[in-house]
XYZ file of C-alpha atoms in Angstrom:
438
model
C 0.084 0.057 -0.104
C 1.409 3.389 -0.908
C 1.851 6.245 1.520
C -1.031 8.144 0.078
C -3.562 5.138 0.006
C -2.084 4.378 3.845
C -3.299 7.949 4.549
C -6.538 7.680 2.950
C -7.364 4.169 4.848
C -6.185 5.869 8.065
C -8.523 8.704 7.736
C -11.449 6.602 6.670
C -10.959 4.207 9.668
C -11.156 7.154 11.754
C -14.264 8.664 10.111
C -16.031 5.387 10.307
C -15.171 5.487 14.220
C -16.837 8.695 14.353
C -19.785 7.680 13.046
C -20.249 4.257 15.219
C -19.508 6.669 18.154
C -22.239 8.797 17.251
C -24.780 6.035 16.766
C -23.586 4.413 19.714
C -24.130 7.621 21.874
C -27.480 9.302 20.021
C -30.560 9.502 22.183
C -32.792 10.196 19.133
C -35.095 7.520 18.294
C -34.567 7.273 14.560
C -31.127 8.825 13.089
C -31.560 10.692 9.961
C -29.032 11.104 7.023
C -28.821 14.473 7.896
C -27.669 13.655 11.362
C -24.953 11.479 9.808
C -24.330 14.320 7.625
C -23.361 16.644 10.207
C -20.888 14.041 11.680
C -19.073 14.122 8.250
C -18.998 17.962 8.030
C -17.374 18.268 11.792
C -14.904 15.454 10.623
C -14.005 17.386 7.673
C -13.810 20.811 9.113
C -11.173 19.618 11.550
C -8.922 18.900 8.744
C -9.385 15.718 7.879
C -9.181 14.604 3.906
C -10.663 17.799 2.375
C -9.588 16.457 -1.036
C -11.679 13.589 -0.286
C -14.764 15.435 0.450
C -16.883 13.731 -2.577
C -15.945 10.365 -1.312
C -17.023 11.323 2.245
C -20.318 12.560 0.961
C -21.014 9.457 -0.900
C -19.632 7.292 1.863
C -22.025 8.981 4.464
C -24.947 8.001 2.055
C -24.150 4.676 1.986
C -23.737 4.068 5.538
C -27.231 5.450 5.902
C -28.474 3.198 3.093
C -26.916 0.231 5.026
C -28.397 1.201 8.059
C -31.733 1.132 5.964
C -31.369 -2.017 4.330
C -30.908 -0.308 0.862
C -26.958 -1.343 0.615
C -25.670 -4.782 1.226
C -22.699 -5.502 3.397
C -21.047 -6.585 -0.040
C -21.757 -3.049 -1.593
C -20.576 -1.256 1.376
C -17.134 -3.533 1.375
C -16.747 -2.699 -2.526
C -16.829 0.891 -1.998
C -14.619 1.172 1.022
C -11.949 -1.092 -0.946
C -12.291 1.238 -3.817
C -12.363 4.562 -2.967
C -10.537 4.230 0.544
C -8.197 0.997 0.162
C -9.525 -0.567 3.197
C -8.139 -3.855 3.653
C -10.037 -7.383 4.683
C -9.326 -7.481 8.022
C -10.187 -3.678 8.741
C -13.617 -4.043 6.745
C -14.775 -6.978 8.835
C -13.758 -4.818 12.007
C -15.682 -2.076 11.159
C -18.814 -3.393 9.349
C -19.103 -5.879 12.803
C -19.150 -3.017 14.811
C -21.992 -1.141 12.670
C -24.064 -4.263 12.984
C -23.519 -4.022 16.635
C -24.697 -0.456 17.276
C -27.465 -0.400 14.593
C -30.647 -1.629 16.017
C -32.060 -4.736 14.922
C -35.255 -3.134 13.458
C -32.885 -0.559 11.245
C -30.908 -2.910 9.827
C -32.838 -5.184 7.333
C -31.246 -8.234 5.759
C -31.732 -7.967 2.301
C -30.385 -11.513 1.502
C -32.406 -13.939 -0.368
C -32.517 -17.457 0.111
C -34.962 -19.962 -1.397
C -35.934 -23.398 -0.003
C -34.421 -26.848 -0.691
C -36.577 -28.177 -3.098
C -37.080 -24.690 -5.101
C -36.756 -25.173 -9.034
C -34.627 -22.196 -9.830
C -35.361 -20.868 -13.212
C -32.936 -19.917 -15.721
C -31.336 -16.722 -16.245
C -29.556 -15.931 -19.415
C -27.293 -12.750 -19.276
C -26.311 -11.490 -22.644
C -23.439 -9.380 -22.614
C -22.212 -7.593 -25.871
C -18.610 -6.744 -26.325
C -16.220 -4.726 -28.682
C -12.393 -4.437 -28.028
C -12.800 -3.865 -24.068
C -11.341 -7.223 -22.950
C -10.331 -6.195 -19.402
C -13.760 -4.844 -18.767
C -15.353 -7.730 -20.254
C -13.696 -9.582 -17.714
C -14.791 -8.134 -14.811
C -18.371 -8.043 -15.914
C -18.517 -11.804 -16.686
C -17.052 -12.515 -13.277
C -19.506 -10.223 -11.299
C -22.225 -12.668 -12.979
C -20.171 -15.797 -12.016
C -20.045 -14.142 -8.607
C -23.772 -14.428 -8.226
C -25.256 -16.748 -5.874
C -28.170 -17.546 -7.957
C -27.202 -21.271 -9.366
C -29.165 -21.519 -12.836
C -27.308 -18.660 -14.978
C -25.864 -18.830 -18.307
C -23.829 -16.023 -19.934
C -24.047 -15.496 -23.482
C -21.070 -13.328 -24.629
C -21.320 -12.021 -28.086
C -17.967 -10.514 -29.508
C -18.332 -7.861 -32.318
C -15.264 -8.847 -34.064
C -12.761 -7.463 -31.731
C -9.237 -7.151 -32.719
C -7.823 -6.591 -29.005
C -7.486 -10.089 -28.226
C -10.920 -10.814 -26.768
C -11.069 -14.286 -28.132
C -7.935 -15.095 -26.597
C -9.068 -13.960 -23.367
C -12.226 -16.288 -23.662
C -10.219 -19.124 -24.613
C -7.852 -18.538 -21.683
C -10.346 -17.844 -18.798
C -13.737 -19.450 -19.989
C -12.651 -22.021 -22.257
C -14.947 -25.354 -21.975
C -17.145 -23.462 -19.037
C -20.310 -24.993 -18.650
C -22.110 -21.901 -17.885
C -20.821 -19.711 -20.805
C -21.343 -19.495 -24.425
C -19.085 -17.277 -26.555
C -19.880 -16.245 -29.951
C -17.402 -14.158 -32.193
C -18.714 -12.350 -35.121
C -17.067 -12.410 -38.478
C -18.054 -8.925 -39.227
C -18.762 -5.792 -37.058
C -22.766 -5.529 -36.850
C -23.109 -3.341 -33.658
C -24.265 -3.973 -30.111
C -28.198 -3.778 -31.063
C -28.225 -6.313 -33.943
C -25.697 -8.884 -31.345
C -28.114 -8.399 -28.588
C -31.206 -9.663 -30.996
C -29.223 -12.388 -32.684
C -28.095 -13.746 -29.112
C -31.432 -13.785 -27.593
C -32.892 -15.267 -30.774
C -30.527 -17.997 -30.799
C -29.330 -18.806 -27.514
C -31.200 -16.835 -24.590
C -33.973 -19.584 -23.486
C -33.820 -18.792 -19.829
C -37.424 -17.552 -18.264
C -35.807 -14.409 -17.647
C -32.891 -12.140 -19.499
C -30.458 -9.672 -18.338
C -28.617 -7.256 -20.998
C -25.207 -6.381 -19.871
C -22.869 -4.148 -21.667
C -19.300 -5.166 -21.241
C -17.942 -2.308 -19.195
C -21.033 -2.377 -16.332
C -20.681 -5.087 -13.620
C -22.837 -6.169 -10.421
C -21.432 -5.993 -6.771
C -24.132 -7.413 -4.940
C -23.669 -11.445 -5.197
C -27.336 -11.779 -4.301
C -28.895 -9.320 -6.639
C -30.028 -12.123 -9.379
C -31.671 -14.101 -6.354
C -33.497 -10.894 -5.029
C -34.871 -10.074 -8.865
C -36.112 -13.592 -9.686
C -37.896 -13.707 -6.057
C -39.438 -10.052 -6.962
C -40.613 -11.236 -10.180
C -42.427 -14.115 -8.355
C -44.002 -11.806 -5.992
C -45.306 -9.530 -9.017
C -46.092 -11.535 -12.008
C -47.738 -8.477 -13.397
C -44.089 -6.881 -13.853
C -42.124 -7.204 -17.347
C -38.825 -5.940 -15.512
C -37.336 -5.304 -12.394
C -34.341 -2.798 -11.581
C -32.204 -1.087 -9.214
C -30.062 1.773 -8.263
C -26.127 1.858 -9.058
C -22.914 3.660 -8.586
C -21.772 5.950 -11.356
C -18.016 5.031 -11.848
C -16.064 8.327 -13.352
C -13.239 6.265 -14.684
C -11.073 9.528 -15.178
C -11.507 10.540 -11.566
C -11.573 7.072 -10.151
C -14.675 8.416 -8.358
C -18.027 6.553 -7.404
C -21.229 8.241 -6.842
C -24.742 6.864 -6.120
C -27.282 7.027 -8.630
C -30.966 6.543 -7.098
C -34.057 6.031 -9.571
C -36.527 6.992 -6.836
C -39.172 5.353 -8.357
C -41.977 3.439 -6.318
C -41.646 -0.558 -5.886
C -44.008 -1.076 -8.968
C -45.014 1.384 -11.411
C -47.929 1.540 -13.470
C -46.941 0.742 -17.322
C -49.561 3.566 -18.656
C -48.165 5.888 -16.117
C -44.487 4.898 -16.610
C -44.617 5.076 -20.561
C -46.526 8.513 -20.820
C -44.056 10.099 -18.708
C -40.717 8.168 -19.585
C -37.670 10.178 -18.759
C -39.750 13.078 -17.593
C -39.251 14.385 -14.248
C -40.341 11.650 -11.738
C -40.164 9.115 -14.225
C -36.103 8.389 -15.274
C -34.982 5.626 -17.353
C -32.410 2.905 -15.141
C -29.023 3.394 -16.587
C -28.541 0.958 -19.437
C -29.830 -2.601 -18.456
C -27.084 -3.539 -16.130
C -29.441 -4.249 -13.121
C -32.686 -4.876 -15.273
C -33.926 -8.584 -15.131
C -36.507 -8.899 -18.097
C -39.247 -11.347 -18.273
C -38.544 -13.655 -21.407
C -42.238 -13.780 -22.146
C -42.613 -9.987 -22.194
C -39.734 -9.474 -24.581
C -41.489 -11.951 -26.958
C -44.706 -10.343 -26.633
C -43.221 -6.968 -27.190
C -41.650 -7.856 -30.739
C -37.781 -7.970 -29.526
C -37.516 -10.371 -32.647
C -38.445 -7.870 -35.189
C -36.740 -4.806 -33.671
C -34.204 -2.867 -35.542
C -33.053 -0.586 -32.943
C -32.433 -3.152 -29.498
C -31.005 -0.222 -27.149
C -31.739 0.247 -23.503
C -34.513 3.268 -24.198
C -36.284 1.140 -26.826
C -36.402 -1.880 -24.933
C -38.004 -0.076 -21.908
C -40.424 1.377 -23.893
C -41.675 -1.721 -25.587
C -41.365 -3.614 -22.373
C -43.793 -1.293 -20.781
C -46.479 -1.873 -23.614
C -46.958 -5.581 -22.074
C -46.337 -5.080 -18.096
C -45.567 -2.560 -15.248
C -41.927 -1.969 -13.865
C -40.430 -3.016 -10.616
C -37.781 -1.320 -8.683
C -35.533 -2.259 -5.706
C -34.496 0.690 -3.504
C -31.056 -1.118 -3.476
C -27.294 -0.586 -4.962
C -26.306 -3.379 -6.799
C -24.145 -2.502 -9.571
C -21.412 -0.210 -11.429
C -22.320 1.979 -14.519
C -19.057 3.229 -15.911
C -18.934 6.842 -17.166
C -15.575 7.423 -19.725
C -15.144 10.997 -20.259
C -18.562 12.383 -20.050
C -20.340 9.649 -21.746
C -22.391 12.221 -23.925
C -22.605 11.585 -27.372
C -22.741 14.822 -29.571
C -21.721 13.167 -32.857
C -24.831 11.557 -33.950
C -25.879 10.868 -37.440
C -29.177 11.873 -38.990
C -29.619 8.507 -40.119
C -29.701 7.027 -36.493
C -31.699 9.575 -35.080
C -34.345 8.779 -37.883
C -33.870 5.275 -36.760
C -34.418 5.984 -33.316
C -37.715 8.033 -34.101
C -38.982 5.474 -36.485
C -38.613 3.003 -33.290
C -40.785 5.458 -31.372
C -43.434 5.656 -34.020
C -43.593 1.625 -33.818
C -43.980 1.928 -30.130
C -46.861 4.307 -30.601
C -48.525 2.317 -33.280
C -48.150 -0.733 -31.286
C -49.760 1.190 -27.852
C -53.060 2.159 -29.632
C -53.471 -0.971 -32.068
C -52.227 -3.891 -29.755
C -52.088 -3.146 -26.538
C -55.230 -0.301 -26.012
C -53.443 2.578 -24.860
C -55.639 5.825 -25.632
C -54.605 7.421 -29.384
C -54.832 10.883 -27.866
C -52.500 10.307 -24.899
C -49.952 8.614 -27.286
C -50.225 11.055 -29.967
C -49.257 13.788 -27.050
C -46.262 11.676 -25.927
C -45.145 10.864 -29.463
C -45.110 14.701 -30.264
C -43.110 15.230 -26.918
C -40.555 12.794 -27.570
C -39.981 13.780 -31.126
C -39.507 17.200 -30.069
C -37.124 16.348 -27.411
C -35.364 13.781 -29.875
C -34.916 16.500 -32.896
C -34.050 19.516 -30.589
C -31.235 17.726 -29.128
C -29.973 16.671 -32.534
C -30.354 19.903 -33.987
C -28.667 21.543 -30.973
C -25.704 19.176 -30.502
C -25.153 17.043 -33.596
C -26.107 18.802 -37.001
C -23.448 20.088 -38.933
C -24.931 21.561 -42.430
C -28.092 22.668 -43.966
C -28.738 19.612 -45.364
C -28.772 18.052 -41.949
C -31.248 20.402 -40.817
C -33.400 20.065 -43.875
C -33.559 16.465 -43.360
C -34.816 16.479 -39.993
C -37.398 19.260 -40.749
C -38.752 17.222 -43.897
C -38.896 13.981 -41.521
C -40.994 15.878 -38.815
C -43.087 17.552 -41.188
C -44.138 14.202 -42.580
C -44.345 12.102 -39.347
C -45.074 14.567 -36.700
C -46.833 17.716 -38.265
C -48.140 19.008 -35.384
C -44.871 20.191 -33.920
C -43.106 21.206 -37.641
C -43.790 24.590 -37.401
C -42.661 25.369 -33.772
C -39.443 23.276 -34.382
C -38.755 25.153 -37.572
C -39.146 28.728 -35.879
C -37.364 27.529 -32.847
C -34.096 26.171 -34.780
C -34.221 28.033 -37.985
C -31.180 30.357 -37.293
C -29.481 27.366 -35.085
C -27.241 26.716 -37.884
C -26.211 30.291 -38.777
C -25.403 30.715 -35.043
C -22.990 27.418 -35.067
C -21.271 29.087 -37.890
C -20.779 32.412 -36.501
C -19.080 30.582 -33.212
C -16.537 29.208 -35.622
C -14.884 32.667 -35.497
C -12.779 33.429 -32.427
C -13.954 37.066 -32.362
C -17.528 35.965 -32.003
C -16.811 33.373 -29.264
C -15.145 35.997 -27.473
C -17.766 38.195 -27.520
C -20.234 35.649 -26.313
C -17.911 34.509 -23.577
C -17.371 31.122 -24.890
């Protein structure tokens, strides 16, 4: 351990003992997050680890979640190892101390076990990968670490050139729970998800995992299978994650803040609006296979996370577990500003299909779906015009598509963004940028 890591470890150990002492001596009936936050502020004001303030803020949130049964012992251990270089013997000591001072009512045991005669339904995990073999290894191992016994991992390699095939042979050759498919040409993750699902994913439940994300709660798939069995009306269940900012080696909590079960109509009609966020990717989301078939996954052109969620909401409600269970990596800022007009139109075409399916096949109200469609098209086209459109042809292309397919919002879009291209061109000149303070 380096001197810097040793210092981080010592400061964190001191902080955790301050928290434990506060809980032990507290006279309040129920400790709140604000109470723990005050302890953290006081600790940092005494000169401890000011450069680590973001990590301590997250750790304080995590301890409160641990006390409230919303983060497992494994997740707390993971965070302390990753962010404070805490070693195993210290982790055991600290976590045992926390358990002793937290009342039995406050600490909810989140671990799920099944009866000896339980017939475990199969879970198919599909991992799409391309030239990220180190991340892929972590993703696969995070699934193998799950305590649920009936899991099959289908890894589909989009013709990687970084030695992914050699890594798979070295680590997982003849592994009874892993299927490895290497494509002869690059097809993209969406096509590969659909092909892997069609050819191999015969489990009662399916999880789509990107190669750079991973699970950290080894009991999570057991929990989600149990959740599905208790809520047969849902098409999927998801949970909370850490955001891993790779450039800064920083972990932050991302909370969905949704109810345990959300009505499919309410969620789809408000999808990605305030109060109805989309789960980050699909790394925590266990879908019911029958729901994926019913929503038409085998006929989808764009098999990305938003499209899968919107279609899944046509056929069932959504379930959520208020617990941190995985890690979603952010490389750079993870915001794409270089989208092609063809990609945007493919995205819009998929939303058109969702709208038509909702009305014609699943009984959604036409007026509600038309309103939803106008809103989502307006947002999608606006994002493209502001961030990705580069020339007059790009603008004409999107305006024409909108006029033909969503005429109700055409005039508003055209009036709002008719001068956007001119502004972009002017901002290429240093003097203009200077005058605008950019």
